[in-house]
Coordinates of C-alpha atoms and ligand atoms in Angstrom, one line a residue:
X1 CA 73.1 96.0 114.9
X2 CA 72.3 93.9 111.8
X3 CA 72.1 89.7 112.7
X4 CA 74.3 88.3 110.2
X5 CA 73.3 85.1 108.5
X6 CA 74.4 81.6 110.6
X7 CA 76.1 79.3 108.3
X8 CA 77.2 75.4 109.4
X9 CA 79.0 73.1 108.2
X10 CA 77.6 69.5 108.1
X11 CA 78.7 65.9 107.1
X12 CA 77.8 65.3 103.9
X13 CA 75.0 62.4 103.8
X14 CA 72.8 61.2 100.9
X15 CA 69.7 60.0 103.3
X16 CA 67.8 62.7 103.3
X17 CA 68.1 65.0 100.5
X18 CA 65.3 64.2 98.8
X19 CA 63.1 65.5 102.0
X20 CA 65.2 68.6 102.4
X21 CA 62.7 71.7 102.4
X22 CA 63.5 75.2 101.4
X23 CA 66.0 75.9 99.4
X24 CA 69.3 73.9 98.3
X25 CA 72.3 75.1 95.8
X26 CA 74.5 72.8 94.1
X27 CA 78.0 73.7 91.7
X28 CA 78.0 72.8 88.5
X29 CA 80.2 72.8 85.5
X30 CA 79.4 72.2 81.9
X31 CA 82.3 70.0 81.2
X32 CA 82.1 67.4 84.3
X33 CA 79.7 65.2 86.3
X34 CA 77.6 66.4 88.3
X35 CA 78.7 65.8 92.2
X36 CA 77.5 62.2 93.8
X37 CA 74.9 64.0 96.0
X38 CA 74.0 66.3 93.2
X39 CA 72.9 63.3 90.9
X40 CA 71.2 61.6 93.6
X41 CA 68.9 64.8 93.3
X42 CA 69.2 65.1 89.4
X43 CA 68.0 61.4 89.4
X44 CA 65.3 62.1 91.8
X45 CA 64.1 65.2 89.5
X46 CA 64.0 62.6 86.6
X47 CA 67.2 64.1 85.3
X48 CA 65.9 68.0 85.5
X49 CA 69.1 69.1 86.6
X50 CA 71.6 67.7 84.2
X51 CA 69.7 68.9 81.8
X52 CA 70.0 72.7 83.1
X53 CA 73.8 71.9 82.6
X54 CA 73.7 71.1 79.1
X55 CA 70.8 74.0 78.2
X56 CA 72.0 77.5 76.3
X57 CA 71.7 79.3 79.6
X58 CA 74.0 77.7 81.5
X59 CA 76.4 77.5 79.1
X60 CA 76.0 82.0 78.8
X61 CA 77.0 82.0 82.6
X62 CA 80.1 83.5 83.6
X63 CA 81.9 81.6 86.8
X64 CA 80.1 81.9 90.2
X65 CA 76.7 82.6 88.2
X66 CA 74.0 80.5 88.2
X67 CA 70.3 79.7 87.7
X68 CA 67.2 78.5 89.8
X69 CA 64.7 75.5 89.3
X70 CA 61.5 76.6 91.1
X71 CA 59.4 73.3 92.9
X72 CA 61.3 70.6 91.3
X73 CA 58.9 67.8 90.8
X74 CA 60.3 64.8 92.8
X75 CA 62.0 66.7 95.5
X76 CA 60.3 68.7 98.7
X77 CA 62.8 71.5 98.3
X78 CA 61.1 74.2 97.1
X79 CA 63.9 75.6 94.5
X80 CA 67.3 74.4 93.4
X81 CA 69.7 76.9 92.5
X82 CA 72.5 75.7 89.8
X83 CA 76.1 77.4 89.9
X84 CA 78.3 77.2 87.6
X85 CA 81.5 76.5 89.3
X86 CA 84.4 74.0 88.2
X87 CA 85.8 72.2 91.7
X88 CA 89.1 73.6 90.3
X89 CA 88.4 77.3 91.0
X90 CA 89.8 80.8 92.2
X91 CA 88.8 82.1 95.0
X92 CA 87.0 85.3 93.4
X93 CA 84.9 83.2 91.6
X94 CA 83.8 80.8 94.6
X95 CA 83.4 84.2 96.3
X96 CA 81.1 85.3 93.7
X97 CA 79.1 81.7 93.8
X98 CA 78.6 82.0 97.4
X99 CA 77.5 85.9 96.8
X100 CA 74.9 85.0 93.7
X101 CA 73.3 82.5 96.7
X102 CA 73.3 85.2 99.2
X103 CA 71.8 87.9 97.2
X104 CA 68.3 86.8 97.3
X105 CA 66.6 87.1 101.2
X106 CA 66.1 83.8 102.2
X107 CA 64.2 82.8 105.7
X108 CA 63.6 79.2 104.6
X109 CA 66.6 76.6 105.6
X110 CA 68.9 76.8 103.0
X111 CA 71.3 73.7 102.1
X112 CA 74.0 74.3 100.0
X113 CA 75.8 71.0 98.9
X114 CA 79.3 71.8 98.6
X115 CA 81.0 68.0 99.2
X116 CA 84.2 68.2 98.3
X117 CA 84.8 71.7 96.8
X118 CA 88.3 72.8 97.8
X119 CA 86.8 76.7 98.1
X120 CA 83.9 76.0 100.5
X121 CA 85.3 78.1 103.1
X122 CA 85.3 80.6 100.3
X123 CA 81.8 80.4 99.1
X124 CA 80.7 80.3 102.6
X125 CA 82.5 83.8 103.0
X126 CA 80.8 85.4 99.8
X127 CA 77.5 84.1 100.5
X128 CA 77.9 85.8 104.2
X129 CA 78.9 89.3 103.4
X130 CA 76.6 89.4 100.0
X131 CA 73.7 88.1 102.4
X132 CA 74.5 91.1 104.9
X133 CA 71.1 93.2 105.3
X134 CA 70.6 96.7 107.5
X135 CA 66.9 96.2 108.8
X136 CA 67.1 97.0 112.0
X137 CA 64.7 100.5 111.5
X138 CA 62.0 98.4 109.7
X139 CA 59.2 97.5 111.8
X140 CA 57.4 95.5 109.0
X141 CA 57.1 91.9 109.1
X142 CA 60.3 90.8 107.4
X143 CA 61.5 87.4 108.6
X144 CA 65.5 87.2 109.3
X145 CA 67.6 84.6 107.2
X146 CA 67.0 81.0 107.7
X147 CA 69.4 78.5 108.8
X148 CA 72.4 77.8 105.9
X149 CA 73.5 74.4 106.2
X150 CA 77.1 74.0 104.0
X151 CA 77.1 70.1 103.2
X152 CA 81.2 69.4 103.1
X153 CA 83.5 66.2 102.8
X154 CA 85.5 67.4 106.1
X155 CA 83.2 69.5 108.2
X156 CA 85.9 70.6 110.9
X157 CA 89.0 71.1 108.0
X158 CA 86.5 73.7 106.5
X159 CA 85.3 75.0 109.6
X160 CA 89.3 76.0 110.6
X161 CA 89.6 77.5 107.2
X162 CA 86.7 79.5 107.5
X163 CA 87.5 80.9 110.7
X164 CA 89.8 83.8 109.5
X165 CA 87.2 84.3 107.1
X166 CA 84.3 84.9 109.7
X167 CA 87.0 87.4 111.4
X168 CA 87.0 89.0 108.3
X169 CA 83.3 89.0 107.9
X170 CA 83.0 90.5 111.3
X171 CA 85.2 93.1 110.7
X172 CA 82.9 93.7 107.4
X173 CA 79.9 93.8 109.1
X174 CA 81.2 96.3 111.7
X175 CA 82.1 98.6 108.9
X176 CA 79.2 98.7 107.4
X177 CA 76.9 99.1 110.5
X178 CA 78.8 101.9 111.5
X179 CA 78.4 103.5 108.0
X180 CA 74.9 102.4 108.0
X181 CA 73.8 104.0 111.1
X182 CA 71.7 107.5 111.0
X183 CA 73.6 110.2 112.2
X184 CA 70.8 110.7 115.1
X185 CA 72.0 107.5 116.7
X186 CA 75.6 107.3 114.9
X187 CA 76.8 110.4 117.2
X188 CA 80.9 110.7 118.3
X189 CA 79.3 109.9 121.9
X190 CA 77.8 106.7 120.6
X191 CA 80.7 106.1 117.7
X192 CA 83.6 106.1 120.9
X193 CA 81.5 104.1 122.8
X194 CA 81.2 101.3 120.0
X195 CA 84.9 101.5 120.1
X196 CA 85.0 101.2 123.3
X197 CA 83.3 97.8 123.7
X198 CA 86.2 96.1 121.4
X199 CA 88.2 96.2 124.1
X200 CA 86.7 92.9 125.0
X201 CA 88.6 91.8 122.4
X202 CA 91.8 92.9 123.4
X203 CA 92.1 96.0 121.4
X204 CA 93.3 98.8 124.0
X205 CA 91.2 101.7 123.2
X206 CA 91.4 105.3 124.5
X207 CA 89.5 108.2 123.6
X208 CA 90.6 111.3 123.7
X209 CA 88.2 114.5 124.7
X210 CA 88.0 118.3 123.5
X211 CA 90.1 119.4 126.3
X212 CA 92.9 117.3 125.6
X213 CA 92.7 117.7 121.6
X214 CA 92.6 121.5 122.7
X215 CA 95.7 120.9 124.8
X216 CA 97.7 118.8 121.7
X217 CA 96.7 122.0 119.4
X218 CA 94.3 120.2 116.9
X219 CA 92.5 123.7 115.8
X220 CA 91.9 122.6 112.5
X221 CA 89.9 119.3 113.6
X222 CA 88.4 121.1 116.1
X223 CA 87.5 123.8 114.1
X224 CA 85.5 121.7 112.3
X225 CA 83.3 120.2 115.0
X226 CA 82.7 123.4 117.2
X227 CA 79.0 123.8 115.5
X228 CA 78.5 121.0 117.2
X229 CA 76.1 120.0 119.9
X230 CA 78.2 116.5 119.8
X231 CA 81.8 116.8 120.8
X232 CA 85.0 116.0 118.5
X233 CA 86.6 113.6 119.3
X234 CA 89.8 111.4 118.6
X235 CA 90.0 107.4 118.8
X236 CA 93.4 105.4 119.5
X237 CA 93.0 101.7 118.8
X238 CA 95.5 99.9 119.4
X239 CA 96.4 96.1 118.4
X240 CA 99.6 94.8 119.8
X241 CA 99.9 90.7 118.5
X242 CA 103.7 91.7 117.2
X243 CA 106.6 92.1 119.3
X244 CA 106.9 94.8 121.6
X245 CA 110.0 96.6 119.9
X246 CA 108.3 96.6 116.9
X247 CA 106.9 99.9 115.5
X248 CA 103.0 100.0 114.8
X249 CA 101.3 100.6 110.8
X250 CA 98.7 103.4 111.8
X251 CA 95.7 103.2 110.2
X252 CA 94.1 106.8 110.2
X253 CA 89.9 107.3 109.3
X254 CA 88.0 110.4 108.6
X255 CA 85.3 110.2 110.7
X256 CA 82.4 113.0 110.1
X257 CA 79.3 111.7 111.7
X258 CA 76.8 113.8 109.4
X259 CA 78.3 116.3 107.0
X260 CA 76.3 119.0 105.8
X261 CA 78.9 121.1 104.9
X262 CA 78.9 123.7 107.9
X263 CA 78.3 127.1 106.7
X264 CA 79.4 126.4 103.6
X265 CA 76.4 124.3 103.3
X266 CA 75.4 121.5 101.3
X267 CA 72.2 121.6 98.3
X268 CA 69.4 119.5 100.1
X269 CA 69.1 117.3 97.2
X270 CA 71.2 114.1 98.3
X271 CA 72.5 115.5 101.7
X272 CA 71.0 112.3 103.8
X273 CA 73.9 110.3 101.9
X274 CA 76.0 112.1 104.3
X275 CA 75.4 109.9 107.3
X276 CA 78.2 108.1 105.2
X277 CA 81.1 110.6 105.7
X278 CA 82.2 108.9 108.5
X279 CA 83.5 105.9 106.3
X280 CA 86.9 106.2 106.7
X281 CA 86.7 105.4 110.4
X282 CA 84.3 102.6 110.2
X283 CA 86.8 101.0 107.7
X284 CA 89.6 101.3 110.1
X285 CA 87.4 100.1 113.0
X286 CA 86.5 97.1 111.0
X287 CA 90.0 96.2 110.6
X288 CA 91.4 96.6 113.7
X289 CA 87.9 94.3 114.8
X290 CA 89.6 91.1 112.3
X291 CA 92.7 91.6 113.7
X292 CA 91.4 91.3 117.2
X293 CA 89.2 88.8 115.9
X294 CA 91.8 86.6 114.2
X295 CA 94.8 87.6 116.8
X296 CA 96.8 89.2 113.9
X297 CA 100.4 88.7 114.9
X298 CA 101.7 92.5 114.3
X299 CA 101.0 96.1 115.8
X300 CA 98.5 98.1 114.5
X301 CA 97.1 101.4 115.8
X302 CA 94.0 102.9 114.7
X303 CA 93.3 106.3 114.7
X304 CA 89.6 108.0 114.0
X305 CA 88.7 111.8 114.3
X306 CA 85.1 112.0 115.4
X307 CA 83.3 115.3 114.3
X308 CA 80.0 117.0 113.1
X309 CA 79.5 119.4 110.7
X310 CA 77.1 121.8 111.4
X311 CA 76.1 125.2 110.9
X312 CA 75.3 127.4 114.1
X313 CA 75.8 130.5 116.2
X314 CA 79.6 129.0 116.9
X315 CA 80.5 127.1 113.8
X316 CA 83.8 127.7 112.1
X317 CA 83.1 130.6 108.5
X318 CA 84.8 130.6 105.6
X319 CA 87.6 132.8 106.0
X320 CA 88.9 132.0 109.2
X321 CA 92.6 130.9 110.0
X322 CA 92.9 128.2 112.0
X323 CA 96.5 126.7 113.5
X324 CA 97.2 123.0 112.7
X325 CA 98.7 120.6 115.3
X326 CA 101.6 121.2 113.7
X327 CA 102.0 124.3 113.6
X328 CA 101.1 125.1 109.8
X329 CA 98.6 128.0 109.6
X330 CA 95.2 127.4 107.9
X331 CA 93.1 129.4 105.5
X332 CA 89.2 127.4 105.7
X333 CA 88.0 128.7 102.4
X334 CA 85.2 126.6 102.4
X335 CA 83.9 125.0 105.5
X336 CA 82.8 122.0 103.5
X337 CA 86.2 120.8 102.8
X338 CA 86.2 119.3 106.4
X339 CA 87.9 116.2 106.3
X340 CA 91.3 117.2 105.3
X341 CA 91.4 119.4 108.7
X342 CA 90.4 116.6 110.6
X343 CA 92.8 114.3 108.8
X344 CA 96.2 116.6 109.0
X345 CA 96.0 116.8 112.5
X346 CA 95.3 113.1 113.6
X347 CA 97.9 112.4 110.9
X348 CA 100.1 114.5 112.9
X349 CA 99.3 113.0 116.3
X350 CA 100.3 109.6 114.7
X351 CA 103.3 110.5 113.9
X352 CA 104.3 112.2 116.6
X353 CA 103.0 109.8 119.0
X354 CA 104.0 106.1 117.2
X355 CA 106.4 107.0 114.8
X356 CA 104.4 104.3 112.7
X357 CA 106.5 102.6 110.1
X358 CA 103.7 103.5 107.8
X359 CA 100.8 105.6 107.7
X360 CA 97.6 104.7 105.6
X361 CA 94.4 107.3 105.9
X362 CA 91.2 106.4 104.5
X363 CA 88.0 108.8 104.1
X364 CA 85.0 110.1 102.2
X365 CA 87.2 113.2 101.0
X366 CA 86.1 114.0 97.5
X367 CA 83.2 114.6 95.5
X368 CA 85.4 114.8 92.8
X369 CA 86.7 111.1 93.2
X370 CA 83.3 110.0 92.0
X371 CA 83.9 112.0 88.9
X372 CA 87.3 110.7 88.2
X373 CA 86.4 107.0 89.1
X374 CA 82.6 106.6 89.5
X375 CA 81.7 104.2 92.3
X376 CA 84.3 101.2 90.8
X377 CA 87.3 102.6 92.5
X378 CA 88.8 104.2 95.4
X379 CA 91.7 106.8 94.9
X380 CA 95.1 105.8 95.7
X381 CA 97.7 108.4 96.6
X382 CA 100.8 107.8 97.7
X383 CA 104.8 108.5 98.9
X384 CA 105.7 105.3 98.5
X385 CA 106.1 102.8 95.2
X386 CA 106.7 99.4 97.3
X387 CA 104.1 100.2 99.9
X388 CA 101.7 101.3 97.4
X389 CA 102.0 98.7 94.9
X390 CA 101.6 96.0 97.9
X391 CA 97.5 97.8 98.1
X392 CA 97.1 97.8 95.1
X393 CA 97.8 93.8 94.7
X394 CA 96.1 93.3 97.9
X395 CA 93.2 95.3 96.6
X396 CA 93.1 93.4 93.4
X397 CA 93.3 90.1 94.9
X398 CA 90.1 91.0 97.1
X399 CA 88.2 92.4 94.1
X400 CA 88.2 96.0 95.5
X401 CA 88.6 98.4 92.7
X402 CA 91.5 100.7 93.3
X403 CA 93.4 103.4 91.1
X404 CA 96.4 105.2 91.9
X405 CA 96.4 108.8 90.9
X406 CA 99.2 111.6 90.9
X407 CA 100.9 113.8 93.5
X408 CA 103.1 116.7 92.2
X409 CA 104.6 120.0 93.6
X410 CA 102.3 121.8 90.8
X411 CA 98.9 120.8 92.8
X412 CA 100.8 121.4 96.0
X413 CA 101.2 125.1 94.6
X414 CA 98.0 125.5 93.9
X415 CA 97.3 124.8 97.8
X416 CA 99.0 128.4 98.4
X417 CA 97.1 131.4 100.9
X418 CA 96.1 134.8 100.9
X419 CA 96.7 135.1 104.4
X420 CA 97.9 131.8 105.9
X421 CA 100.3 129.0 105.5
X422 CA 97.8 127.2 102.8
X423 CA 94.4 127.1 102.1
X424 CA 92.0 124.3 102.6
X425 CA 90.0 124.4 98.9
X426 CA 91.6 125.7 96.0
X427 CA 88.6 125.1 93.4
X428 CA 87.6 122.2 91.6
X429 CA 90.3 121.3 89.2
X430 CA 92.0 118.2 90.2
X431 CA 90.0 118.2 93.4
X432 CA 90.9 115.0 94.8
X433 CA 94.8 115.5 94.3
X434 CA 94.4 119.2 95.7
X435 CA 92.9 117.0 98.5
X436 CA 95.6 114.6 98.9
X437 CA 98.3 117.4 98.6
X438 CA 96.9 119.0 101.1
X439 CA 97.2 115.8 103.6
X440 CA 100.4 114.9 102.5
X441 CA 102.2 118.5 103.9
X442 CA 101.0 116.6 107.4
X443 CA 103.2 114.0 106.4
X444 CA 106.9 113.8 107.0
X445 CA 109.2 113.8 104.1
X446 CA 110.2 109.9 105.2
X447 CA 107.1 108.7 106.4
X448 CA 105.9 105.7 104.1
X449 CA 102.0 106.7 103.6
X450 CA 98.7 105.7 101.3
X451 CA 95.8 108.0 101.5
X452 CA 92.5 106.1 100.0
X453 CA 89.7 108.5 98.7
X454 CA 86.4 106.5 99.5
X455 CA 83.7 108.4 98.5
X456 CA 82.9 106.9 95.5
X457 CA 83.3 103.2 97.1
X458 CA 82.4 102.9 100.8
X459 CA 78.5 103.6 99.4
X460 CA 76.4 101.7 96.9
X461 CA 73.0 103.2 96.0
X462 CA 72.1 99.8 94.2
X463 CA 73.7 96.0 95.3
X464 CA 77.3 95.8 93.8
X465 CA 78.6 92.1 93.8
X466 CA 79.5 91.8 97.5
X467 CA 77.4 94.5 99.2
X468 CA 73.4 95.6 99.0
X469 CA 72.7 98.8 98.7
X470 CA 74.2 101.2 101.1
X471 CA 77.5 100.7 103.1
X472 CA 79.8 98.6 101.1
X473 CA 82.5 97.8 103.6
X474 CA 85.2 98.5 100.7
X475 CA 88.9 98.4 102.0
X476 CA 88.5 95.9 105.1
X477 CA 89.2 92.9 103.4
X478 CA 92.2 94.6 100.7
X479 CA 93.7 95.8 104.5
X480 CA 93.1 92.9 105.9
X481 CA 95.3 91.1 103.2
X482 CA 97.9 94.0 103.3
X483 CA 98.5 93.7 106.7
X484 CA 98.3 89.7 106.4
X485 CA 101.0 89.3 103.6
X486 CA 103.1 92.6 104.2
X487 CA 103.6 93.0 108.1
X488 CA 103.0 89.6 109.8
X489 CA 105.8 87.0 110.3
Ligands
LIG1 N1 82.2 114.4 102.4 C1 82.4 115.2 101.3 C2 82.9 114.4 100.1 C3 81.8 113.4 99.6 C4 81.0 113.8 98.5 C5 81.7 112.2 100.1 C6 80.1 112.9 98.0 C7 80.8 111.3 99.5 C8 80.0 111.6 98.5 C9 83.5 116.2 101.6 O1 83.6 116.7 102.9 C10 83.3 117.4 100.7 O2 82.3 118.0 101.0 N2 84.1 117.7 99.8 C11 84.0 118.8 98.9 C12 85.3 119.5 98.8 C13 85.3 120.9 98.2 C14 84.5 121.8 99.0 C15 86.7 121.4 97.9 C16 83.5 118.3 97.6 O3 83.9 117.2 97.2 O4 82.7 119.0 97.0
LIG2 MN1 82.3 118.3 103.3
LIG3 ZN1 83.0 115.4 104.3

């Protein structure tokens, strides 16, 4: 797995910053003196940095941008990085500060002189999860990240604050290694077993096998994986920090180790991507890992269907009729419309097995999302106004782009069979609501539930803000809040 960056956080002291090597960031705002130990290094420069202040560029950045001094004369460091961030600042923007520093690979010692900015927890948090790399398959020279060294007025009150933060982290880092992984080494064998180890962490995990998923009737998510040579498979993860009366939010993840679309296969062009599909679970995995992490004081189950979607002698063909967990007959018109089999019967199981007091399912389930909302937004679906609208703030608040879209008995209709109870494609108009409609008859008629389309968002093909390129993490920290503001205390 990737080695996340180390960040500290140190007294600050004047003495030696003049001697500091590497690299050093300071904040900075147009309209108020520069920080003590920040003009004890302007004055060493001969004034180089107050003058960036006042210059034409600084003045064009936005919040949490910034610009670089290469070899200031007068300093060992070997660049100064300038952010512009008032002290009085939200925490999006101290996020983005922090990110802006971790975006460029740094594996000199890095000091960032934060004394007394009230967000340094914050800025330590974006600079982490920006700085995230996956490198692990390059056997090249590359030198890891250098020590960070966060210089702060009261080293062990920002340390406490930034300890739900590093859960957080954590739980964003297991995301996106999951997601990152190539589906040679990412197999359901090797995905269980990841889940497995959180046990350590207090997380009671049990996997279920092909013979009892065959026992519980899940034919449509085993349908899907039996071109397999990797059995499907079903993950329960549960978190118990509430009381014990109380009635668990399940958290359900698509979780389709390599999708090439079965017999219904895939064009080659673009098909590695698909190492992805498996996003949904990795975002509930890294969830329930910062709720374990930070001892979360509710219940939360997590539920992941592992599968593979191949093409062989045994896979599933369009055409056939499978039978649902619960009972509703299937018509699999196309083979690559896999997730929402998988989904409706581990959405079932929940149900029948927690009666959750919400349900929220997360997966890579549309190409058509991307058309609707590009890579800025995930789809939001939902039963439920209060429970929904609650996301969507969370969502907000953490800067992950989220749109509601429609359910409506019309695009139900359109879900209707030849031969069976529905049919699992029904062309590509409204393709993602078709999609949700489809989950949703899995759903009892009182059940609160949120299904998030993350096809266009759990994958970046170029850095976004937060993420590089690649697994994004998207809906860890927006959960993380949800479950923080809506179901604890
Ligand atoms: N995993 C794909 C959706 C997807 C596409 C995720 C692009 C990420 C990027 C899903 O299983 C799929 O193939 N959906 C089909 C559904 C169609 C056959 C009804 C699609 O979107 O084309
Ligand atoms: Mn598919
Ligand atoms: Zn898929």
């Amino acid at each position: 797995m990737s080695q996340p960056v180390q960040i500290r956080f140190e007294e600050a002291q004047e003495a030696d910053l003049t001697a500091l090597t590497g690299q050093i960031a300071i904040f900075a705002d147009a309209a108020a003196p520069l920080s003590p130990l920040a003009r004890k290094l302007d004055r060493a420069a001969k004034g180089a940095f107050s003058r960036a202040v006042a210059s034409d560029a600084f003045a064009k950045l936005k919040p949490g941008e910034g610009l670089e001094l290469a070899f200031p004369a007068g300093l060992a460091a070997d660049a100064v990085q300038i952010l512009r961030l008032p002290k009085r600042t939200d925490t999006q923007a101290a996020r983005k500060a922090g990110a802006v520093i971790g975006a460029a690979h740094r594996s000199q010692p890095l000091t960032v002189l934060a004394e007394g900015h009230p967000k340094s927890a914050e800025i330590a948090f974006g600079l982490a999860i920006r700085a995230y790399e996956f490198e692990i398959y390059r056997s090249g020279e590359k030198k890891p990240w250098g020590p960070v060294a966060f210089r702060v007025t009261k080293p062990e009150e920002v340390a406490a604050s930034a300890a739900p933060l590093a859960a957080l982290a954590e739980g964003v880092f297991f995301t996106r290694d999951l997601i990152n992984e190539p589906a040679n080494v990412l197999t359901t064998f090797e995905f269980a077993a990841r889940l497995a180890a959180m046990q350590e962490l207090g997380l009671d995990v049990e996997i279920l096998e092909e013979e009892e998923l065959e026992r519980l009737g899940m034919r449509a998510l085993l349908g899907v994986g039996q071109g397999s040579e990797s059995p499907s498979k079903v993950v329960v993860m549960q978190w118990r920090g509430g009381a014990k009366d109380e009635a668990p939010l399940a958290l359900i993840g698509k979780g389709v180790c390599f999708d090439t679309g079965g017999i219904s296969l895939k064009p080659a062009a673009g098909m590695e991507d698909m190492v992805m599909d498996m996003g949904g679970a990795g975002t509930v995995a890294g969830v329930m890992r910062t709720l374990a992490l930070r001892k979360a004081k509710t219940n939360v189950v997590g539920i992941v269907g592992l599968v593979e979607n191949m093409p062989d002698g045994r896979a599933q063909r369009p055409g056939d009729v499978v039978k649902s967990m619960k009972g509703d007959t299937i018509e699999v018109i196309n083979t690559d419309a896999e997730g929402r089999l998988v989904l409706a019967d581990v959405l079932w199981y929940a149900q029948e097995r927690f009666s959750p007091r919400g349900m929220i399912d997360l997966a890579t389930l549309t190409g058509a999302v991307i058309v609707a909302l590009g890579n800025e937004n995930a789809g939001v679906f939902s039963n439920d106004d209060t429970l929904c609208n609650a996301f969507l703030k969370a969502a907000e608040a953490e800067a992950e782009g989220a749109w509601r879209l429609p359910l409506g008995d019309a695009y139900d209709a359109m879900l209707k069979s030849r031969v069976a109870d529905m049919r699992n494609s029904c062309g590509r108009e409204a393709g993602s609501i078709t999609a949700a409609q489809f989950l949703q008859r899995f759903v009892k008629a009182d059940m609160p539930w949120i299904h998030l389309d993350i096809a266009g968002t759990a994958w970046a093909k170029s850095g976004t803000a937060f993420s590089p390129k690649g697994a994004t993490g998207w809906g860890v920290r927006a959960l993380n809040r949800l479950i923080q503001d809506r179901f604890e205390g």
